[in-house]
Amino acid sequence: MLIVAALGGNALLKRGQPLTAENQRGNVRRAAQALALLIEAGHRLVVTHGNGPQVGLLALQAAAGPADGAYPLDVLGAESEGMIGYLIEQELANLLRATAIATLLTQTRVDPEDAAFGRPTKPIGPVYDESTAQHLSAARSWRIARDGAAWRRVVPSPRPIQILEARVIALLVEQGVTVICAGGGGIPVVERPDGSLAGVEAVVDKDSASALLARELQADLLLMLTDVDAVYSGYGTPAERAIRRTAPADLVIEDFPAGSMGPKVAAAKEFALGTGRPAAIGRLDDALWVVRGERGTWIDVPDSSEERGGAR
């Protein structure tokens, strides 16, 4: 199968863990081990990943320098995509010496009139207590919002319209290359009236961009890997239960936390309804077993597995 595998933030940094090169390397090594099992099982793989903590750290570093030396979010997104892609590519190559692997900087086109530009919701960077967050907001003109028990900077997250390098990615996949791309949702760009492109101050949601890329590549499976073993109904309540297999029409996005599982469920539902192919959500370490349908949550259009000849 051709699988678009989206690595959640936990693949690079666990909540509360210092954002050091050593921690990132260790977490990426663990992620590479899980991905390598999929490739060794004969699947073709396109890997996407988040970048929220990393792009936020780069923005902090830029803000600490000269006022005229700060870079906009699209450039910082490109920096983080290259940095994280390098780590994933190297760790995968260390495990799979005979596999061709490439990291591709990826631009994602968004609508300049998207309402998200006036309503920042995407958390980036470190977490803060409320007092520190309020101080930084005033000092740096940041928008901040609660993220669990802490506070983080939030930036616009417009809906992705097109992955501009999708054709190049498809060509690489056809040649047997494992591609790492669309990091952090891709570098957000808009199209000017003359057809030229320009970067914008935003961070595209990784799950939504991954679903779009999976559709454009006609992938057999959208796989979203996180730090929970499945999607749960009533999560955190006495009535919680794991959803092992469901139809996209049975999922109500509002039933899932907006800052964590909600975007994954929305992306999975959109991909399954738009293509008739399945999406799956599960724990990173369980990746191979999630693909086999033995763990995690499968979101599948009824009877589509039979039409695929039992691909799972």
Coordinates of C-alpha atoms in Angstrom, one line a residue:
M1 CA 0.0 0.0 0.0
L2 CA 0.9 3.6 -0.5
I3 CA 0.7 5.2 3.0
V4 CA 0.9 8.8 4.0
A5 CA 2.1 8.6 7.6
A6 CA 1.6 11.8 9.7
L7 CA 3.8 12.0 12.8
G8 CA 2.3 13.9 15.7
G9 CA 4.2 16.3 17.8
N10 CA 5.0 13.5 20.2
A11 CA 7.3 11.9 17.6
L12 CA 9.6 14.9 18.1
L13 CA 8.9 16.3 21.6
K14 CA 6.9 14.9 24.5
R15 CA 4.8 17.4 26.4
G16 CA 6.9 19.2 29.0
Q17 CA 10.1 17.8 27.6
P18 CA 12.9 20.4 26.9
L19 CA 13.3 21.3 23.2
T20 CA 16.9 20.2 22.9
A21 CA 18.7 18.7 19.9
E22 CA 19.4 15.5 22.0
N23 CA 15.7 15.0 22.9
Q24 CA 14.5 15.6 19.4
R25 CA 17.1 13.1 18.0
G26 CA 16.1 10.5 20.5
N27 CA 12.4 10.8 19.8
V28 CA 13.0 10.8 16.0
R29 CA 15.1 7.7 16.3
R30 CA 12.1 6.0 18.0
A31 CA 9.8 7.2 15.3
A32 CA 12.1 6.0 12.6
Q33 CA 12.1 2.5 14.1
A34 CA 8.3 2.4 13.9
L35 CA 8.3 3.7 10.3
A36 CA 11.0 1.3 9.2
L37 CA 8.8 -1.7 10.1
L38 CA 6.2 -0.4 7.6
I39 CA 8.8 -0.1 4.8
E40 CA 10.2 -3.5 5.6
A41 CA 6.7 -4.9 5.4
G42 CA 6.6 -3.8 1.8
H43 CA 4.6 -0.6 2.1
R44 CA 5.5 2.6 0.2
L45 CA 5.7 5.5 2.6
V46 CA 5.3 9.3 2.5
V47 CA 6.1 10.9 5.8
T48 CA 4.7 14.2 7.1
H49 CA 5.2 15.7 10.5
G50 CA 4.3 18.6 12.9
N51 CA 6.6 21.5 13.7
G52 CA 4.7 23.5 16.4
P53 CA 7.3 23.5 19.1
Q54 CA 10.2 23.9 16.7
V55 CA 8.8 26.8 14.7
G56 CA 7.9 28.5 17.9
L57 CA 11.4 28.1 19.2
L58 CA 12.9 29.5 16.0
A59 CA 10.5 32.5 16.4
L60 CA 11.7 33.1 19.9
Q61 CA 15.3 32.9 18.8
A62 CA 14.6 35.4 16.0
A63 CA 12.9 37.8 18.4
A64 CA 16.0 37.8 20.6
G65 CA 18.1 39.1 17.8
P66 CA 18.1 42.6 16.1
A67 CA 14.7 44.0 15.4
D68 CA 15.4 44.1 11.6
G69 CA 16.7 40.5 11.6
A70 CA 13.5 38.7 12.5
Y71 CA 12.2 36.3 9.9
P72 CA 8.5 35.7 9.1
L73 CA 6.7 32.5 10.0
D74 CA 6.8 31.1 6.4
V75 CA 10.6 31.2 6.4
L76 CA 10.8 29.8 9.9
G77 CA 8.5 27.1 8.8
A78 CA 10.9 26.2 6.0
E79 CA 13.8 26.1 8.4
S80 CA 11.9 23.8 10.8
E81 CA 10.8 21.5 7.9
G82 CA 14.4 21.2 6.7
M83 CA 15.7 20.6 10.3
I84 CA 13.1 17.9 11.2
G85 CA 13.3 16.3 7.8
Y86 CA 17.0 16.0 8.1
L87 CA 16.7 14.1 11.4
I88 CA 14.0 11.8 10.2
E89 CA 15.8 11.1 6.9
Q90 CA 19.1 10.3 8.7
E91 CA 17.6 8.0 11.3
L92 CA 15.6 6.1 8.7
A93 CA 18.6 5.8 6.5
N94 CA 20.6 4.4 9.5
L95 CA 18.0 1.6 9.7
L96 CA 17.3 1.0 6.0
R97 CA 20.7 1.3 4.2
A98 CA 19.3 0.1 0.9
T99 CA 16.2 2.4 0.9
A100 CA 16.2 5.7 -1.1
I101 CA 15.0 8.5 1.2
A102 CA 14.6 12.2 0.4
T103 CA 13.3 15.3 2.3
L104 CA 11.4 17.8 0.1
L105 CA 10.6 21.3 1.2
T106 CA 6.9 21.6 0.5
Q107 CA 4.8 24.7 -0.2
T108 CA 1.1 24.6 0.7
R109 CA -1.2 27.1 -1.0
V110 CA -3.9 28.8 1.2
D111 CA -6.6 31.3 0.5
P112 CA -5.5 34.9 1.4
E113 CA -9.1 35.6 2.4
D114 CA -9.3 32.7 4.8
A115 CA -11.1 33.8 7.9
A116 CA -8.4 32.0 10.0
F117 CA -6.1 35.0 9.4
G118 CA -8.3 37.0 11.7
R119 CA -8.8 34.2 14.2
P120 CA -5.5 32.7 15.3
T121 CA -5.9 29.2 16.8
K122 CA -2.7 27.2 16.1
P123 CA -0.5 26.8 19.2
I124 CA 3.3 27.1 18.5
G125 CA 6.4 27.2 20.7
P126 CA 6.8 26.4 24.4
V127 CA 4.1 26.3 27.1
Y128 CA 3.9 29.1 29.7
D129 CA 2.1 29.8 32.9
E130 CA -0.6 32.4 32.6
S131 CA 1.5 35.3 34.1
T132 CA 4.4 34.7 31.7
A133 CA 2.2 34.3 28.7
Q134 CA 0.4 37.6 29.5
H135 CA 3.7 39.3 29.8
L136 CA 5.0 37.9 26.5
S137 CA 1.8 38.8 24.8
A138 CA 2.1 42.4 25.8
A139 CA 5.8 42.7 25.1
R140 CA 5.7 41.0 21.7
S141 CA 2.1 41.6 20.5
W142 CA 1.4 37.9 20.5
R143 CA -2.0 36.3 20.6
I144 CA -2.1 33.6 23.4
A145 CA -4.6 30.9 24.3
R146 CA -4.9 28.1 26.8
D147 CA -3.4 24.8 25.8
G148 CA -4.4 22.2 28.4
A149 CA -3.3 23.4 31.8
A150 CA -0.8 25.9 30.3
W151 CA -0.7 28.8 27.8
R152 CA 0.9 29.1 24.4
R153 CA 1.3 31.5 21.5
V154 CA -1.3 31.0 18.8
V155 CA -1.0 32.0 15.1
P156 CA -3.4 31.8 12.1
S157 CA -3.9 28.3 10.6
P158 CA -5.6 28.7 7.2
R159 CA -7.1 25.7 5.4
P160 CA -4.8 24.1 2.9
I161 CA -6.0 24.2 -0.7
Q162 CA -3.1 22.6 -2.7
I163 CA 0.2 20.9 -2.0
L164 CA 2.3 22.6 -4.7
E165 CA 5.0 19.8 -4.9
A166 CA 2.5 16.9 -5.0
R167 CA 3.5 16.1 -8.6
V168 CA 7.1 15.9 -7.7
I169 CA 6.4 13.8 -4.6
A170 CA 4.4 11.4 -6.8
L171 CA 7.3 11.1 -9.2
L172 CA 9.7 10.3 -6.4
V173 CA 7.3 7.7 -5.0
E174 CA 7.0 6.0 -8.4
Q175 CA 10.8 5.6 -8.4
G176 CA 10.7 3.9 -5.0
V177 CA 11.8 6.9 -2.9
T178 CA 10.5 7.3 0.7
V179 CA 9.6 11.0 0.8
I180 CA 9.6 13.2 3.9
C181 CA 7.5 16.3 3.1
A182 CA 4.8 18.7 4.1
G183 CA 6.5 19.2 7.4
G184 CA 4.4 21.4 9.7
G185 CA 1.6 21.3 7.2
G186 CA 4.0 22.8 4.5
I187 CA 5.2 26.3 4.0
P188 CA 2.1 28.5 3.7
V189 CA 1.9 30.5 0.5
V190 CA -0.7 32.5 -1.3
E191 CA -1.1 33.1 -5.0
R192 CA -0.9 36.7 -6.2
P193 CA -3.1 38.1 -9.0
D194 CA -0.3 37.6 -11.5
G195 CA 0.2 34.0 -10.5
S196 CA 3.3 34.4 -8.5
L197 CA 3.6 33.1 -4.9
A198 CA 4.3 34.8 -1.6
G199 CA 4.7 33.4 1.9
V200 CA 2.3 34.3 4.7
E201 CA 2.4 34.6 8.5
A202 CA 0.7 31.3 9.4
V203 CA 1.2 27.6 10.3
V204 CA -1.0 25.1 8.4
D205 CA -2.5 22.3 10.4
K206 CA -0.4 19.2 9.7
D207 CA -3.3 16.7 9.8
S208 CA -5.4 18.7 7.3
A209 CA -2.4 19.1 5.0
S210 CA -1.6 15.4 5.3
A211 CA -5.1 14.4 4.3
L212 CA -5.0 16.8 1.3
L213 CA -1.6 15.3 0.3
A214 CA -3.0 11.7 0.7
R215 CA -5.9 12.6 -1.6
E216 CA -3.6 14.2 -4.2
L217 CA -1.3 11.2 -4.2
Q218 CA -4.3 8.8 -4.3
A219 CA -2.8 7.0 -1.2
D220 CA -4.3 3.8 -0.1
L221 CA -4.2 4.8 3.6
L222 CA -3.9 8.0 5.7
L223 CA -2.1 7.0 8.9
M224 CA -2.0 9.4 11.8
L225 CA 0.4 8.4 14.5
T226 CA 0.2 10.0 18.0
D227 CA 0.7 9.1 21.7
V228 CA -2.7 7.5 22.3
D229 CA -3.5 4.0 21.3
A230 CA -6.9 4.8 19.7
V231 CA -9.6 7.4 19.3
Y232 CA -11.9 7.4 22.4
S233 CA -15.5 8.4 22.9
G234 CA -16.0 10.1 26.2
Y235 CA -12.3 10.5 26.6
G236 CA -11.3 11.3 30.2
T237 CA -14.7 10.3 31.6
P238 CA -15.7 7.1 33.4
A239 CA -17.6 6.1 30.2
E240 CA -14.6 6.4 27.9
R241 CA -14.2 3.6 25.4
A242 CA -11.8 3.0 22.5
I243 CA -13.3 3.2 19.0
R244 CA -11.7 0.4 17.0
R245 CA -13.6 0.7 13.7
T246 CA -16.2 3.2 12.6
A247 CA -17.7 4.8 9.5
P248 CA -16.8 8.5 8.9
A249 CA -20.4 9.4 8.9
D250 CA -20.7 8.2 12.5
L251 CA -18.0 10.6 13.8
V252 CA -19.0 14.0 15.2
I253 CA -16.0 16.3 15.2
E254 CA -17.3 18.4 18.1
D255 CA -17.1 15.3 20.3
F256 CA -13.3 15.4 20.3
P257 CA -10.9 17.9 21.8
A258 CA -10.1 20.7 19.4
G259 CA -6.5 21.0 20.4
S260 CA -5.6 17.3 20.1
M261 CA -7.8 14.5 18.7
G262 CA -10.3 16.8 16.9
P263 CA -8.1 17.8 13.9
K264 CA -7.0 14.1 13.4
V265 CA -10.6 12.9 13.4
A266 CA -11.6 15.7 11.0
A267 CA -8.7 14.9 8.6
A268 CA -9.5 11.1 8.8
K269 CA -13.1 11.7 8.1
E270 CA -12.4 14.1 5.2
F271 CA -10.0 11.7 3.6
A272 CA -12.3 8.6 3.9
L273 CA -15.4 10.4 2.6
G274 CA -13.5 12.1 -0.2
T275 CA -11.7 9.0 -1.5
G276 CA -13.6 5.9 -0.2
R277 CA -10.3 4.8 1.3
P278 CA -9.5 4.3 5.0
A279 CA -7.7 6.4 7.5
A280 CA -6.3 5.1 10.7
I281 CA -5.2 6.7 14.0
G282 CA -3.1 5.1 16.7
R283 CA 0.1 5.0 18.8
L284 CA 3.4 5.6 17.0
D285 CA 5.0 2.5 18.4
D286 CA 2.0 0.4 17.2
A287 CA 2.3 1.7 13.6
L288 CA 2.6 -1.7 11.9
W289 CA -0.2 -3.2 13.9
V290 CA -2.4 -0.2 13.2
V291 CA -1.9 -0.7 9.5
R292 CA -2.8 -4.3 9.9
G293 CA -6.1 -3.3 11.6
E294 CA -5.1 -5.0 14.8
R295 CA -4.7 -1.9 16.9
G296 CA -5.7 1.8 16.8
T297 CA -8.8 3.2 15.2
W298 CA -9.9 2.6 11.6
I299 CA -12.2 5.1 9.9
D300 CA -13.5 3.4 6.8
V301 CA -16.3 3.8 4.3
P302 CA -18.6 0.8 4.6
D303 CA -17.7 -2.1 2.2
S304 CA -14.6 -0.2 0.9
S305 CA -12.2 -2.8 2.3
E306 CA -14.0 -5.5 0.4
E307 CA -13.7 -3.5 -2.8
R308 CA -9.9 -3.2 -2.2
G309 CA -9.7 -6.9 -1.9
G310 CA -8.9 -7.0 1.8
A311 CA -5.9 -4.7 1.6
R312 CA -5.6 -4.5 5.4

